[in-house]
Amino acid sequence: QVQLAESGGDSVQAGGSLRLSCTVTVYTYSNMCMGWFRETPGKEHEGVAAIDIGNGGTYYGDSVKGRFTISQDAAKNTVYLQMDSLVPEDSGTYRCGANVDSCGGAWWLQRPWHALDGYGQGTLVTVSS
């Protein structure tokens, strides 16, 4: 089981920015797929962004393309989600998830919770208009 810890959630106004962090606390940080999912009033489980730790490939959900950027710091076993131009519809609980394998493509963003090798407890993002 991969253990993950998120941080960075906060309350911001529309148009603002936040950066979320996800750190792998148990497991070897290599050849993994790590990504972010969110639970919002409109969608129960939505894949936001993912990154292949091995080759750096990135994938994004349609609703966040051009606004969110996922990146990694291998020295810190940490993946970041930079969220810009936030809108109220981005409000929700953001959870980091991972699989001990490559992402294999954007379809990974559709993975349900039970198909992940681990996920965090979530961090709350609130965007006010």
Coordinates of N, CA and C in Angstrom, one line a residue:
Q1 N 0.8 -1.2 0.0 CA 0.0 0.0 0.0 C 0.9 1.2 0.0
V2 N 0.6 2.1 -0.9 CA 1.4 3.4 -1.0 C 0.7 4.4 -0.1
Q3 N 1.5 5.0 0.7 CA 1.0 6.0 1.6 C 1.3 7.4 1.1
L4 N 0.3 8.3 1.1 CA 0.5 9.6 0.5 C -0.1 10.7 1.5
A5 N 0.5 11.8 1.5 CA 0.1 12.9 2.4 C 0.0 14.2 1.5
E6 N -1.2 14.8 1.6 CA -1.4 16.0 0.8 C -1.4 17.2 1.7
S7 N -1.1 18.4 1.1 CA -1.2 19.7 1.8 C -1.4 20.8 0.8
G8 N -1.8 21.9 1.3 CA -1.9 23.1 0.4 C -3.3 23.6 0.2
G9 N -4.3 22.9 0.6 CA -5.6 23.4 0.4 C -5.9 24.7 1.2
D10 N -6.7 25.5 0.6 CA -7.0 26.8 1.3 C -8.2 27.4 0.7
S11 N -8.6 28.6 1.2 CA -9.7 29.4 0.6 C -9.1 30.6 -0.2
V12 N -9.6 30.7 -1.5 CA -9.1 31.8 -2.3 C -10.3 32.4 -3.1
Q13 N -10.1 33.6 -3.6 CA -11.1 34.2 -4.5 C -10.9 33.7 -5.9
A14 N -12.0 33.8 -6.7 CA -11.9 33.4 -8.1 C -10.8 34.2 -8.8
G15 N -10.1 33.5 -9.6 CA -8.9 34.1 -10.3 C -7.6 33.9 -9.6
G16 N -7.7 33.5 -8.4 CA -6.5 33.2 -7.6 C -5.8 31.9 -8.0
S17 N -4.7 31.7 -7.2 CA -3.9 30.5 -7.4 C -3.6 29.7 -6.1
L18 N -3.4 28.4 -6.2 CA -3.0 27.6 -5.1 C -2.0 26.6 -5.6
R19 N -1.2 26.1 -4.7 CA -0.3 24.9 -5.1 C -0.5 23.8 -4.0
L20 N -0.9 22.7 -4.5 CA -1.1 21.5 -3.6 C 0.2 20.6 -3.7
S21 N 0.5 20.0 -2.6 CA 1.6 19.1 -2.6 C 1.2 17.7 -2.2
C22 N 1.8 16.7 -2.7 CA 1.5 15.3 -2.4 C 2.9 14.6 -2.2
T23 N 3.1 14.1 -1.0 CA 4.4 13.4 -0.7 C 4.2 11.9 -0.5
V24 N 5.0 11.1 -1.1 CA 5.0 9.7 -0.9 C 5.7 9.4 0.4
T25 N 5.1 8.8 1.4 CA 5.7 8.6 2.7 C 6.2 7.2 2.9
V26 N 5.5 6.3 2.2 CA 5.9 4.9 2.3 C 5.9 4.3 0.9
Y27 N 7.0 3.9 0.4 CA 7.2 3.3 -0.8 C 8.4 3.9 -1.5
T28 N 8.9 3.2 -2.5 CA 10.0 3.7 -3.3 C 9.4 4.6 -4.4
Y29 N 9.9 5.9 -4.4 CA 9.4 6.8 -5.3 C 10.1 6.6 -6.7
S30 N 9.5 5.7 -7.5 CA 10.1 5.5 -8.8 C 9.1 4.7 -9.6
N31 N 9.0 4.9 -10.9 CA 8.2 4.1 -11.8 C 6.8 4.0 -11.3
M32 N 6.2 5.2 -10.9 CA 4.9 5.2 -10.4 C 4.1 6.2 -11.2
C33 N 2.8 6.1 -11.2 CA 1.9 7.1 -11.7 C 1.2 7.8 -10.5
M34 N 1.4 9.1 -10.4 CA 0.7 9.8 -9.3 C -0.2 10.9 -9.9
G35 N -1.3 11.1 -9.2 CA -2.2 12.1 -9.8 C -3.1 12.7 -8.7
W36 N -4.0 13.6 -9.2 CA -4.9 14.2 -8.3 C -6.3 14.0 -8.8
F37 N -7.2 13.7 -7.9 CA -8.6 13.5 -8.1 C -9.3 14.6 -7.2
R38 N -10.5 14.9 -7.6 CA -11.3 15.8 -6.7 C -12.8 15.4 -6.6
E39 N -13.3 15.7 -5.5 CA -14.8 15.5 -5.3 C -15.4 16.9 -5.1
T40 N -16.3 17.2 -6.0 CA -17.0 18.5 -6.0 C -18.5 18.3 -5.9
P41 N -19.3 19.3 -5.6 CA -20.7 19.1 -5.6 C -21.3 18.6 -7.0
G42 N -20.6 18.9 -8.1 CA -21.0 18.5 -9.4 C -20.6 17.1 -9.8
K43 N -19.4 16.7 -9.3 CA -18.9 15.4 -9.7 C -18.3 14.7 -8.5
E44 N -18.7 13.4 -8.3 CA -18.3 12.7 -7.2 C -16.8 12.3 -7.2
H45 N -16.3 12.0 -8.4 CA -14.9 11.5 -8.5 C -14.4 12.0 -9.9
E46 N -13.6 12.9 -9.9 CA -13.1 13.5 -11.2 C -11.5 13.5 -11.2
G47 N -11.0 12.9 -12.2 CA -9.5 12.9 -12.4 C -9.1 14.3 -12.9
V48 N -8.1 14.9 -12.2 CA -7.7 16.2 -12.5 C -6.4 16.2 -13.3
A49 N -5.4 15.6 -12.8 CA -4.1 15.6 -13.5 C -3.3 14.4 -13.0
A50 N -2.3 13.9 -13.8 CA -1.5 12.8 -13.5 C -0.1 13.0 -14.1
I51 N 0.9 12.3 -13.5 CA 2.2 12.4 -14.0 C 2.9 11.1 -13.9
D52 N 3.6 10.7 -14.9 CA 4.4 9.5 -14.9 C 5.7 9.8 -14.2
I53 N 6.0 9.2 -13.0 CA 7.2 9.6 -12.3 C 8.5 9.2 -13.1
G54 N 8.4 8.1 -13.9 CA 9.5 7.6 -14.6 C 9.9 8.4 -15.8
N55 N 9.0 8.9 -16.6 CA 9.4 9.6 -17.8 C 8.8 11.0 -17.8
G56 N 8.1 11.4 -16.8 CA 7.7 12.8 -16.7 C 6.4 13.2 -17.6
G57 N 5.8 12.2 -18.2 CA 4.7 12.4 -19.0 C 3.5 12.9 -18.1
T58 N 2.7 13.9 -18.6 CA 1.6 14.5 -17.9 C 0.3 14.4 -18.6
Y59 N -0.8 14.3 -17.8 CA -2.1 14.2 -18.4 C -3.0 15.1 -17.6
Y60 N -4.0 15.6 -18.3 CA -5.0 16.6 -17.6 C -6.4 16.3 -18.0
G61 N -7.3 16.6 -17.1 CA -8.7 16.5 -17.4 C -9.1 17.7 -18.2
D62 N -10.1 17.6 -19.0 CA -10.5 18.7 -19.9 C -10.9 20.0 -19.1
S63 N -11.4 19.8 -18.0 CA -11.9 21.0 -17.2 C -10.7 21.9 -16.7
V64 N -9.5 21.3 -16.6 CA -8.4 22.1 -16.0 C -7.3 22.3 -17.0
K65 N -7.4 21.9 -18.2 CA -6.3 22.1 -19.2 C -6.1 23.6 -19.4
G66 N -4.8 23.9 -19.4 CA -4.4 25.3 -19.5 C -4.4 26.1 -18.2
R67 N -5.0 25.6 -17.2 CA -5.1 26.3 -15.9 C -4.2 25.6 -14.8
F68 N -4.2 24.3 -14.8 CA -3.5 23.5 -13.8 C -2.2 22.9 -14.4
T69 N -1.2 22.8 -13.6 CA 0.1 22.2 -14.0 C 0.5 21.2 -12.9
I70 N 0.8 20.0 -13.3 CA 1.3 19.0 -12.4 C 2.8 18.8 -12.6
S71 N 3.6 18.7 -11.5 CA 5.0 18.6 -11.7 C 5.6 17.7 -10.5
Q72 N 6.8 17.4 -10.5 CA 7.4 16.6 -9.5 C 8.8 17.1 -9.0
D73 N 9.1 16.8 -7.8 CA 10.4 17.0 -7.2 C 10.9 15.6 -6.7
A74 N 11.7 14.9 -7.5 CA 12.1 13.6 -7.1 C 12.9 13.5 -5.8
A75 N 13.7 14.6 -5.6 CA 14.5 14.6 -4.4 C 13.6 14.6 -3.1
K76 N 12.4 15.1 -3.2 CA 11.5 15.3 -2.1 C 10.4 14.2 -2.2
N77 N 10.4 13.3 -3.1 CA 9.3 12.4 -3.3 C 8.0 13.1 -3.3
T78 N 7.9 14.2 -4.0 CA 6.7 15.0 -3.9 C 6.2 15.4 -5.3
V79 N 4.9 15.4 -5.5 CA 4.3 15.9 -6.7 C 3.5 17.1 -6.3
Y80 N 3.5 18.1 -7.2 CA 2.8 19.3 -7.0 C 1.7 19.5 -8.0
L81 N 0.6 20.2 -7.6 CA -0.4 20.7 -8.5 C -0.6 22.2 -8.4
Q82 N -0.1 22.9 -9.4 CA -0.2 24.3 -9.5 C -1.6 24.7 -10.1
M83 N -2.4 25.4 -9.4 CA -3.7 25.7 -9.9 C -3.9 27.2 -10.0
D84 N -4.1 27.6 -11.3 CA -4.2 29.0 -11.6 C -5.6 29.3 -12.2
S85 N -5.9 30.6 -12.2 CA -7.2 31.0 -12.7 C -8.4 30.2 -12.1
L86 N -8.4 30.0 -10.8 CA -9.4 29.2 -10.2 C -10.7 29.8 -10.3
V87 N -11.7 29.0 -10.4 CA -13.1 29.3 -10.5 C -13.9 28.6 -9.4
P88 N -15.1 29.1 -9.0 CA -15.8 28.5 -7.9 C -16.1 27.0 -8.2
E89 N -16.2 26.6 -9.4 CA -16.5 25.2 -9.7 C -15.3 24.3 -9.4
D90 N -14.1 24.8 -9.1 CA -13.0 24.1 -8.7 C -13.0 23.7 -7.2
S91 N -13.9 24.2 -6.5 CA -14.0 24.0 -5.1 C -14.3 22.5 -4.8
G92 N -13.7 22.0 -3.8 CA -13.9 20.6 -3.5 C -12.7 20.0 -2.7
T93 N -12.8 18.7 -2.4 CA -11.7 18.0 -1.8 C -10.8 17.3 -2.8
Y94 N -9.6 17.7 -2.7 CA -8.6 17.2 -3.7 C -7.8 16.1 -3.0
R95 N -7.7 14.9 -3.6 CA -7.0 13.8 -3.1 C -5.9 13.3 -4.1
C96 N -4.8 13.0 -3.5 CA -3.7 12.5 -4.3 C -3.8 10.9 -4.4
G97 N -3.6 10.4 -5.5 CA -3.6 8.9 -5.7 C -2.4 8.4 -6.5
A98 N -2.2 7.1 -6.3 CA -1.0 6.6 -7.0 C -1.2 5.1 -7.4
N99 N -0.5 4.7 -8.4 CA -0.3 3.3 -8.8 C 1.1 3.0 -8.9
V100 N 1.5 1.8 -8.6 CA 2.9 1.4 -8.7 C 3.1 0.8 -10.1
D101 N 3.0 1.7 -11.1 CA 3.1 1.4 -12.5 C 3.0 2.7 -13.3
S102 N 3.3 2.6 -14.5 CA 3.2 3.9 -15.3 C 1.7 4.2 -15.5
C103 N 1.4 5.4 -15.9 CA 0.0 5.8 -16.1 C -0.6 5.1 -17.3
G104 N 0.2 5.0 -18.3 CA -0.3 4.3 -19.5 C -1.2 5.2 -20.4
G105 N -1.3 6.5 -20.0 CA -2.1 7.4 -20.8 C -3.2 8.1 -20.0
A106 N -3.9 9.0 -20.6 CA -4.8 9.9 -19.9 C -6.0 9.1 -19.3
W107 N -6.2 7.9 -19.8 CA -7.3 7.1 -19.3 C -7.1 6.8 -17.8
W108 N -5.9 6.9 -17.3 CA -5.6 6.7 -15.8 C -6.5 7.6 -15.0
L109 N -6.8 8.8 -15.5 CA -7.6 9.8 -14.7 C -9.0 9.3 -14.5
Q110 N -9.4 8.2 -15.1 CA -10.8 7.7 -14.9 C -10.8 6.6 -13.9
R111 N -9.6 6.3 -13.3 CA -9.5 5.2 -12.3 C -10.4 5.4 -11.1
P112 N -11.1 4.4 -10.6 CA -11.9 4.6 -9.4 C -11.0 4.4 -8.2
W113 N -11.4 4.7 -7.0 CA -10.6 4.6 -5.8 C -10.0 3.2 -5.6
H114 N -10.9 2.2 -5.8 CA -10.5 0.8 -5.5 C -9.4 0.3 -6.4
A115 N -9.2 1.0 -7.5 CA -8.1 0.6 -8.5 C -6.8 1.2 -8.2
L116 N -6.7 2.1 -7.2 CA -5.5 2.8 -6.9 C -4.7 2.0 -5.8
D117 N -3.4 2.1 -5.8 CA -2.6 1.4 -4.9 C -2.5 2.2 -3.6
G118 N -3.0 3.4 -3.6 CA -3.0 4.2 -2.4 C -3.5 5.6 -2.7
Y119 N -4.1 6.3 -1.7 CA -4.5 7.6 -1.9 C -4.6 8.3 -0.5
G120 N -4.5 9.6 -0.5 CA -4.4 10.4 0.7 C -5.8 10.7 1.3
Q121 N -5.8 11.4 2.3 CA -7.1 11.8 3.0 C -7.7 13.0 2.4
G122 N -7.0 13.8 1.6 CA -7.6 14.9 0.9 C -7.3 16.2 1.6
T123 N -7.3 17.3 0.8 CA -7.1 18.6 1.2 C -8.2 19.5 0.6
L124 N -8.8 20.4 1.3 CA -10.0 21.2 0.9 C -9.6 22.4 0.2
V125 N -10.2 22.6 -1.0 CA -10.0 23.9 -1.7 C -11.3 24.6 -1.9
T126 N -11.4 25.8 -1.5 CA -12.6 26.6 -1.6 C -12.3 27.9 -2.4
V127 N -13.1 28.1 -3.5 CA -12.9 29.2 -4.3 C -14.2 30.0 -4.3
S128 N -14.1 31.3 -3.8 CA -15.3 32.1 -3.7 C -15.3 33.1 -4.9
S129 N -16.6 33.4 -5.2 CA -16.8 34.4 -6.4 C -16.7 35.8 -5.9

